[in-house]
C-alpha atoms as a PDB file:
ATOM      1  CA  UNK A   1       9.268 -45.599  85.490  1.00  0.00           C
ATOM      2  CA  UNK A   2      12.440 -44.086  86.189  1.00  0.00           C
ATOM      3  CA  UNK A   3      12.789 -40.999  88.982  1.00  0.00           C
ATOM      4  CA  UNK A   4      15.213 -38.930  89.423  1.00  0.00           C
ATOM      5  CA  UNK A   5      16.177 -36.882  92.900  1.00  0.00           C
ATOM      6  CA  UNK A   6      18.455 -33.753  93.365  1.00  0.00           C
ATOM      7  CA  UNK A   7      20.179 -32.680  96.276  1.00  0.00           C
ATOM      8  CA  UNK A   8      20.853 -28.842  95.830  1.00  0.00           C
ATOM      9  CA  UNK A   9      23.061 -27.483  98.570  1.00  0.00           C
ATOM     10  CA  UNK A  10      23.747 -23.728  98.596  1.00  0.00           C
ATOM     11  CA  UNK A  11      26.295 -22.069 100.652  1.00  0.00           C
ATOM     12  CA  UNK A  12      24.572 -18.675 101.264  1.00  0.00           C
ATOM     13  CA  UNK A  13      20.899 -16.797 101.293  1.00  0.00           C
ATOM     14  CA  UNK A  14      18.925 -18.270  99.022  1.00  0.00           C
ATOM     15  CA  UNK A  15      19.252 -15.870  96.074  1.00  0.00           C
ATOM     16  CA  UNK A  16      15.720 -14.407  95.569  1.00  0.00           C
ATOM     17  CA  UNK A  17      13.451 -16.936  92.730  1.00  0.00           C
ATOM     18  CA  UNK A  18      15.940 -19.437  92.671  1.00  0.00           C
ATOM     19  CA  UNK A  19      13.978 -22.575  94.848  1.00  0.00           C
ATOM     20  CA  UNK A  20      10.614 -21.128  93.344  1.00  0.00           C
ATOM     21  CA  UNK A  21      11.732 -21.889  89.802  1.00  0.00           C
ATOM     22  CA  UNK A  22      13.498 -24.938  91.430  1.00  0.00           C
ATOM     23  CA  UNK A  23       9.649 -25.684  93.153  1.00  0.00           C
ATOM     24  CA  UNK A  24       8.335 -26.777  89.486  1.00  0.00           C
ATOM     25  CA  UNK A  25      10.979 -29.838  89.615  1.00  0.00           C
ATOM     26  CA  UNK A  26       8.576 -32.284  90.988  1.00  0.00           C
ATOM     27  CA  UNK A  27       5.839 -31.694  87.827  1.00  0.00           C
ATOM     28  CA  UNK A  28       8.611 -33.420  85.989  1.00  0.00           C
ATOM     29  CA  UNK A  29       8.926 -36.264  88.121  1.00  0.00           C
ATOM     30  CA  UNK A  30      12.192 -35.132  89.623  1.00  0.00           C
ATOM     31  CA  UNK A  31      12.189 -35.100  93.747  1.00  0.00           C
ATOM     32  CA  UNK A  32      14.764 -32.451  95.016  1.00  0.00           C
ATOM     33  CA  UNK A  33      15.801 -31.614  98.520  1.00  0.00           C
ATOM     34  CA  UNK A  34      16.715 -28.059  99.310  1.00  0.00           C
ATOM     35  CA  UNK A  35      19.413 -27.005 101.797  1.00  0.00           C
ATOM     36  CA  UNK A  36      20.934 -23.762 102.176  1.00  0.00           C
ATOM     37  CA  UNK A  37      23.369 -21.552 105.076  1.00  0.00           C
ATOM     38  CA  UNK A  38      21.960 -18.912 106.880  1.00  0.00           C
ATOM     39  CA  UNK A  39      25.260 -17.652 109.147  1.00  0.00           C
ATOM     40  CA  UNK A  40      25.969 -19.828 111.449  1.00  0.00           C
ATOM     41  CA  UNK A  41      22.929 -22.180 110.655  1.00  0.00           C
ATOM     42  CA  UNK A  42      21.952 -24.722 108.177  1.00  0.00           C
ATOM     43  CA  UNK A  43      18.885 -25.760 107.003  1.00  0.00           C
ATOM     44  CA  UNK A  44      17.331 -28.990 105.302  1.00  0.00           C
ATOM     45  CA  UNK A  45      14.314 -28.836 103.997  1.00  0.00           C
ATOM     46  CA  UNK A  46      11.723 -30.998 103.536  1.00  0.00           C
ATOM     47  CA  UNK A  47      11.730 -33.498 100.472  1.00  0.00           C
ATOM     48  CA  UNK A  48       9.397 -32.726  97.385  1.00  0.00           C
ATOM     49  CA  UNK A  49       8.853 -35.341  95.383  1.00  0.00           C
ATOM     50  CA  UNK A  50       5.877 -34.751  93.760  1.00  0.00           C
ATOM     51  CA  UNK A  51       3.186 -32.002  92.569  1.00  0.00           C
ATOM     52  CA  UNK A  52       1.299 -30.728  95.915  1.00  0.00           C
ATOM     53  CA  UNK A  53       4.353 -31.662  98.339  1.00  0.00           C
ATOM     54  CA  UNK A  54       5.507 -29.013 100.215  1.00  0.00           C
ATOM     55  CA  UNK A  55       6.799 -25.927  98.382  1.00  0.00           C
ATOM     56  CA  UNK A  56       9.693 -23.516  99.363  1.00  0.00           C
ATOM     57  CA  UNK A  57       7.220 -20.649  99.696  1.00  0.00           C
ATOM     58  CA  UNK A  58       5.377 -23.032 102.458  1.00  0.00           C
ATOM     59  CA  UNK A  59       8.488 -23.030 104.035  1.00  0.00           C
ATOM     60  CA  UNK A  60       8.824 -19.158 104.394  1.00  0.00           C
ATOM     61  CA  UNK A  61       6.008 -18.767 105.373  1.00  0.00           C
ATOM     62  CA  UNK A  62       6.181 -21.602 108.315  1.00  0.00           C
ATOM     63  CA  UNK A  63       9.526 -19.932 109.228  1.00  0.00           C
ATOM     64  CA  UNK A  64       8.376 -16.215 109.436  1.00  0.00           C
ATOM     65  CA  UNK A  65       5.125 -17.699 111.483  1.00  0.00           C
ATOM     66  CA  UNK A  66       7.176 -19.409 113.885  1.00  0.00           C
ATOM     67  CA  UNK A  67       9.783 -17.148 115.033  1.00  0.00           C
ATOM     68  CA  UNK A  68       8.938 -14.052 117.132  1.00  0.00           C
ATOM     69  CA  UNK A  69      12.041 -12.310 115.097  1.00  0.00           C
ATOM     70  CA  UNK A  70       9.535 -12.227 111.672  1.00  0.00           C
ATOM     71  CA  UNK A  71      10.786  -8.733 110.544  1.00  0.00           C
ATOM     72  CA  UNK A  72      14.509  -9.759 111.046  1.00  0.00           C
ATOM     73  CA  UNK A  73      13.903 -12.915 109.079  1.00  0.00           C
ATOM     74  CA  UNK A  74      12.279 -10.954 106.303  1.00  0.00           C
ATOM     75  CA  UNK A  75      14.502  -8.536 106.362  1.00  0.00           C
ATOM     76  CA  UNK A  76      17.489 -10.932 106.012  1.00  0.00           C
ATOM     77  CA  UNK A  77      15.431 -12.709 103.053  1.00  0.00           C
ATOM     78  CA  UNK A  78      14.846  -9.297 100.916  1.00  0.00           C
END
């Protein structure tokens, strides 16, 4: 069977909803890789390629647990 994989790259803050409804890609056999800008960083996240891989809202909450600046990172995210 054929797969297809997309790389969606976004310049800014991810704009809120936008990688959940994105997060439903793999349920239709389509892998995608997120990447985004925060400032001066950039971030690539891990691949999902299929239902039960990682999910952006894993992500977000992996970040916020592993940075002792939690309310800044939430703050920048609302």
């Amino acid at each position: 069977e054929r797969r297809v994989a997309v790389v969606w790259c976004l310049d800014s803050p991810v704009p809120d909803g936008l990688w959940d409804a994105a997060d439903r890609l793999p349920a239709r056999r389509i892998a995608w890789l997120r990447c985004h800008r925060e400032g001066a960083h950039s971030w690539i996240e891990p691949l999902a390629a299929a239902p039960g891989d990682v999910t952006s809202r894993h992500i977000r909450l992996r970040r916020l647990a592993a940075t002792p600046a939690h309310r800044e990172l939430a703050a920048y995210w609302a």
